[in-house]
Tab-separated table of N, CA and C in Angstrom:
chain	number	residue	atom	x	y	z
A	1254	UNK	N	4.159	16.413	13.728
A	1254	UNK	CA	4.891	15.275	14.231
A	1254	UNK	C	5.977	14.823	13.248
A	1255	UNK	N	5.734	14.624	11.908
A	1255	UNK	CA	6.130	14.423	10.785
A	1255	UNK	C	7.486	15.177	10.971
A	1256	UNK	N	7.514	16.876	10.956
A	1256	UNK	CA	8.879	17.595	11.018
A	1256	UNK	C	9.418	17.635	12.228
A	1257	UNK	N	8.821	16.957	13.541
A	1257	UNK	CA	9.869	16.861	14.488
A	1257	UNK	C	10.613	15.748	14.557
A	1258	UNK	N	9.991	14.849	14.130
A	1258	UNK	CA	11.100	13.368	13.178
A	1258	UNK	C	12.286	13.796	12.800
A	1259	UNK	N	11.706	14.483	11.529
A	1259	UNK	CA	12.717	14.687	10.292
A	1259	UNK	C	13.966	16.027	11.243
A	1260	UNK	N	13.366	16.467	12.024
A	1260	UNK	CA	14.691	17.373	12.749
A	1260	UNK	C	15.543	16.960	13.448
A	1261	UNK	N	15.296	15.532	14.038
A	1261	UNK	CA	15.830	14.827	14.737
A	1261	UNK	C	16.731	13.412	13.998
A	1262	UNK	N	16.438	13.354	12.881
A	1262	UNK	CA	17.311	12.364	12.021
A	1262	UNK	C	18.479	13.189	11.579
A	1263	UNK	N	19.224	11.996	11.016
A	1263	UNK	CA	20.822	12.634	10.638
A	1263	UNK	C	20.627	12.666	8.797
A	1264	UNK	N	19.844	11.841	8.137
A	1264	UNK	CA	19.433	11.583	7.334
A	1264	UNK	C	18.097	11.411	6.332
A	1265	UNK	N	17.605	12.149	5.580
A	1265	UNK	CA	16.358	11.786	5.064
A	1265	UNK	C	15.993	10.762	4.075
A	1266	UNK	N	15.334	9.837	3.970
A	1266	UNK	CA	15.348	8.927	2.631
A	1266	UNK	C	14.058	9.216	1.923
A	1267	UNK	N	13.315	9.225	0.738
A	1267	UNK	CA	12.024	8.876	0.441
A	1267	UNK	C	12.087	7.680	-0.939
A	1268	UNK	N	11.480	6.666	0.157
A	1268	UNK	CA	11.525	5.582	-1.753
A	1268	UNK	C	10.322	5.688	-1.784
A	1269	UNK	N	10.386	5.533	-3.534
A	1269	UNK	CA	8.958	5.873	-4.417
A	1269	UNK	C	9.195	5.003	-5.384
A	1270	UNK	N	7.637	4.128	-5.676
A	1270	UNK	CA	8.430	3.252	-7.043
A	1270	UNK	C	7.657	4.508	-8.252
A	1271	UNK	N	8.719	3.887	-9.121
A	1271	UNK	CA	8.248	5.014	-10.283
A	1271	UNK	C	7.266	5.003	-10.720
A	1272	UNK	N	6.309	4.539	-10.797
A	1272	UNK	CA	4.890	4.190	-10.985
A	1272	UNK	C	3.960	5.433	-10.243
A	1273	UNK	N	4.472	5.657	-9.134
A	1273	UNK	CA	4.133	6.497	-8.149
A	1273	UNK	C	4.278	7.857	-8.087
A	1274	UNK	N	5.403	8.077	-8.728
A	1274	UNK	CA	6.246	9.406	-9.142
A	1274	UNK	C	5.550	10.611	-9.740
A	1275	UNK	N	5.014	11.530	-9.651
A	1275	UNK	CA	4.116	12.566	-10.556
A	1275	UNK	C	2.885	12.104	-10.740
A	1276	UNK	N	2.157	11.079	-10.141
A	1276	UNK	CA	0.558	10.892	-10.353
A	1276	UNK	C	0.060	11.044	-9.100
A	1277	UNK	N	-1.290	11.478	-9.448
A	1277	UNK	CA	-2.427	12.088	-8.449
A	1277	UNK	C	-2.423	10.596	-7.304
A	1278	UNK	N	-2.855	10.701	-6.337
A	1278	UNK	CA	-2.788	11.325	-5.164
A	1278	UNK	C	-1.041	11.955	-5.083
A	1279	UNK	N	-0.067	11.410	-5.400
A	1279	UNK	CA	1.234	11.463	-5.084
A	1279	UNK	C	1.794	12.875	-5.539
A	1280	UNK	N	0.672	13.832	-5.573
A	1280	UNK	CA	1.490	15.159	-6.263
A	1280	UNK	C	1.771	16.163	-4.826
A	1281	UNK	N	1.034	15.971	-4.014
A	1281	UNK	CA	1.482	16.808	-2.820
A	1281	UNK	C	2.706	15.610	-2.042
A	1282	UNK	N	3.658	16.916	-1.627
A	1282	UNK	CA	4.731	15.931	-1.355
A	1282	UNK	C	5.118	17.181	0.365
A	1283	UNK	N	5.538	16.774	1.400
A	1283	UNK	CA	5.954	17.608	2.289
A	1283	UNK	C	7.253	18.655	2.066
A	1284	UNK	N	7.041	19.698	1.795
A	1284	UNK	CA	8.398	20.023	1.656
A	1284	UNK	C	9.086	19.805	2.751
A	1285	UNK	N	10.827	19.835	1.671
A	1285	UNK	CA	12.214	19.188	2.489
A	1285	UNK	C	12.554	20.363	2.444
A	1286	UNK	N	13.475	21.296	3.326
A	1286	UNK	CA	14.631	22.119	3.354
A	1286	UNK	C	15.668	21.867	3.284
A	1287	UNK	N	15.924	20.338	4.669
A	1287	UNK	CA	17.156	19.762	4.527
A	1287	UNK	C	17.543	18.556	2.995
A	1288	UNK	N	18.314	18.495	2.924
A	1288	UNK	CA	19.265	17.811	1.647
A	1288	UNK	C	18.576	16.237	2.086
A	1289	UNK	N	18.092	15.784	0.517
A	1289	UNK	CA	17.347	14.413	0.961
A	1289	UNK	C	17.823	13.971	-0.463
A	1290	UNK	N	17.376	12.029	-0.288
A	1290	UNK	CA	17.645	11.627	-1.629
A	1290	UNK	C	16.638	10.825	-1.840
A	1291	UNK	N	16.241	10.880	-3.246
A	1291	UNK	CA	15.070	10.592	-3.925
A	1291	UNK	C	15.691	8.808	-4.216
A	1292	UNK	N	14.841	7.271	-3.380
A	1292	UNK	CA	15.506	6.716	-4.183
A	1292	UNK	C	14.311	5.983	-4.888
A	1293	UNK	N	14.648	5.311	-6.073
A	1293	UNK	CA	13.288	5.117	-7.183
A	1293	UNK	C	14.158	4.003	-7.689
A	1294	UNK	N	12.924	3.199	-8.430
A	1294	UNK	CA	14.000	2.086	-9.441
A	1294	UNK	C	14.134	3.137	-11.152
A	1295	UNK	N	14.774	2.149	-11.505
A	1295	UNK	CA	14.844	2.307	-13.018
A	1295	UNK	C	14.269	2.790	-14.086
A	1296	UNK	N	12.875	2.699	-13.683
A	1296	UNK	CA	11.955	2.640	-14.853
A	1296	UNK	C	11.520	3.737	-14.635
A	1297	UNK	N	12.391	5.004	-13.714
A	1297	UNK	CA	11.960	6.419	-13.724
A	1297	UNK	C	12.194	7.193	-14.691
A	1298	UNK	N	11.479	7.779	-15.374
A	1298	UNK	CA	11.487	8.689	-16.385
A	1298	UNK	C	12.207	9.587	-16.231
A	1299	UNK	N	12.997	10.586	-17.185
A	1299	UNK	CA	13.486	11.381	-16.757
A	1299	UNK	C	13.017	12.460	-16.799
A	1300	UNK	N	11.495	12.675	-16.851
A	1300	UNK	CA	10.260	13.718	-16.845
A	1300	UNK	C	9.931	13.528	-15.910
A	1301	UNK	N	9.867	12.179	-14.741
A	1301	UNK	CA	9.277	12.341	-13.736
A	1301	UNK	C	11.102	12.993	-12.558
A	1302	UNK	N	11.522	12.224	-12.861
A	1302	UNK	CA	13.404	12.794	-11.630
A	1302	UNK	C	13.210	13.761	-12.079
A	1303	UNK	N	13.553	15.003	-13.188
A	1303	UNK	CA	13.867	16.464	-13.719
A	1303	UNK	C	13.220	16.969	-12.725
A	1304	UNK	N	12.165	17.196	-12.145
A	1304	UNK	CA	11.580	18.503	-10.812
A	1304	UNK	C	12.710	18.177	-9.634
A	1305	UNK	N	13.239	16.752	-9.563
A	1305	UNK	CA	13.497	16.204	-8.354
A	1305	UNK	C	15.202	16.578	-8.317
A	1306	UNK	N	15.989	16.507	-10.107
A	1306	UNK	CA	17.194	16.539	-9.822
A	1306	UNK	C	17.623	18.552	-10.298
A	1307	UNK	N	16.823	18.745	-10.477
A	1307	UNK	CA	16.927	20.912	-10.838
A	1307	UNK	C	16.864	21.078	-9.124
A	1308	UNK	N	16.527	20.324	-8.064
A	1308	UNK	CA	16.500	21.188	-7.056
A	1308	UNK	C	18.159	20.586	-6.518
A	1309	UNK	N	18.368	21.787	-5.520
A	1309	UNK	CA	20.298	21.330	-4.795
A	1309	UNK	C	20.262	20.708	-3.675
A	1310	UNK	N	19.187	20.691	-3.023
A	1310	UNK	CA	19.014	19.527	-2.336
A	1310	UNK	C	18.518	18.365	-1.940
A	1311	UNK	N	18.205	17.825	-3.983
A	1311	UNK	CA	17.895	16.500	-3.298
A	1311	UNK	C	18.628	15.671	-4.701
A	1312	UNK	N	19.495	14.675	-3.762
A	1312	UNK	CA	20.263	13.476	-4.868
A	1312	UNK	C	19.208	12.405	-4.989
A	1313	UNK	N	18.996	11.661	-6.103
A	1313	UNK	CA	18.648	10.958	-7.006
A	1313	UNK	C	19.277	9.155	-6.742
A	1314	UNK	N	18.816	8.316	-6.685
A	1314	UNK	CA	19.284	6.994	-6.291
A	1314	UNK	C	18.156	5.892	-7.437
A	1315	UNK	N	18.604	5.457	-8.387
A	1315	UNK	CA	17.904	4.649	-8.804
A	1315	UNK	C	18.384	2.832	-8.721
A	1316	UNK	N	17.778	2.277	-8.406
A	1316	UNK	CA	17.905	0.524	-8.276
A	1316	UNK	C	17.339	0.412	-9.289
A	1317	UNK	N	18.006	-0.501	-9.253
A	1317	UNK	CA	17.765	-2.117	-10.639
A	1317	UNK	C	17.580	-3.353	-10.021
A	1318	UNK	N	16.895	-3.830	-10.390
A	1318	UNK	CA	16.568	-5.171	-9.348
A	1318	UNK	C	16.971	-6.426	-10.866
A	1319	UNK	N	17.708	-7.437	-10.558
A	1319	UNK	CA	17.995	-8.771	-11.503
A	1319	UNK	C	16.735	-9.463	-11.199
A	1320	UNK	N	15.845	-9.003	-10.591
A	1320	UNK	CA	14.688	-10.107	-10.933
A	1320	UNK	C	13.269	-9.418	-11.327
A	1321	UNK	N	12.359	-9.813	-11.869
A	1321	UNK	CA	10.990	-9.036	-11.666
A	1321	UNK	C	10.724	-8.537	-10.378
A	1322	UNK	N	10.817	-9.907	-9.216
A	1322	UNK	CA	9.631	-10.012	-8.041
A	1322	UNK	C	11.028	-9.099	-6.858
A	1323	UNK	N	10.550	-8.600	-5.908
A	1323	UNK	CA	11.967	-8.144	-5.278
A	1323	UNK	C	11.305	-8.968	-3.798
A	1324	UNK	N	11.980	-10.282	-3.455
A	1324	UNK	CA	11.616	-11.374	-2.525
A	1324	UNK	C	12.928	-10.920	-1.921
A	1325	UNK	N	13.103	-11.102	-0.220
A	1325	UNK	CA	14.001	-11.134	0.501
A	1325	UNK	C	15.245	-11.326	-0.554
A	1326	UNK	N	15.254	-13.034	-1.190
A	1326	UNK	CA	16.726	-13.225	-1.404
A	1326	UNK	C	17.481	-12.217	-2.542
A	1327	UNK	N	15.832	-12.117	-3.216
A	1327	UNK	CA	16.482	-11.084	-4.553
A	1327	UNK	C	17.205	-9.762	-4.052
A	1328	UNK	N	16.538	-9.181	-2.514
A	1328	UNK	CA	17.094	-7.564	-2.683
A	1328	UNK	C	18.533	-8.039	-2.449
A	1329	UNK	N	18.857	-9.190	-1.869
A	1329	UNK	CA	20.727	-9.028	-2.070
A	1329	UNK	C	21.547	-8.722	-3.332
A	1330	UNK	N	20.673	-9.083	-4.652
A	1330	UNK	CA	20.859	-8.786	-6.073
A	1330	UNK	C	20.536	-7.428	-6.416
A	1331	UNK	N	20.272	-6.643	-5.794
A	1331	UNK	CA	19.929	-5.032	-6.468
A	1331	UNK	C	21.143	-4.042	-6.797
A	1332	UNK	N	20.908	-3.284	-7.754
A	1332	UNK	CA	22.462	-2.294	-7.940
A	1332	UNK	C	22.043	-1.314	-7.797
A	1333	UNK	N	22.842	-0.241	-7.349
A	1333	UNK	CA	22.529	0.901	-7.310
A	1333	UNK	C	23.054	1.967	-8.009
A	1334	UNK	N	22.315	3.191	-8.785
A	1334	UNK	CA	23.054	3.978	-10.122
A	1334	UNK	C	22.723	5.188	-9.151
A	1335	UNK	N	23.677	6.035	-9.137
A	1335	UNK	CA	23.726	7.602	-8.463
A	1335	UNK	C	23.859	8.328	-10.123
């Protein structure tokens, strides 16, 4: 069901907070064929992105959030680093 979704979108997204990134349960991941982008905050390692940015089809998106808590008003405050 999962890949008849994803054949039918124009776009793939997967957010992951970095916390999440390379630890058990989170190590099986579906493979992508089509071109997707990884987006994560800040505090991603660059041991955990490196598997994610060596492959050619998938770009990298990290946020920064100006606050700790990310509440409705805060996500209007988030930046985004490609």
């Amino acid at each position: 069901r999962t890949k008849e979704l994803m054949a039918r979108t124009g776009q793939i997204y997967v957010l992951a907070d970095s916390r999440k990134i390379g630890c058990a349960p989170f190590m099986a991941w579906a493979p992508l064929e089509r071109p997707w982008t990884l987006v994560t905050d800040s505090l991603a390692t660059d041991q955990q992105l490196g598997p994610f940015r060596a492959k050619n089809n998938v770009s990298v998106v990290l946020v920064t959030a100006s606050t700790a808590e990310l509440s409705p008003p805060a996500i209007s405050k988030l930046s985004v680093n490609r």
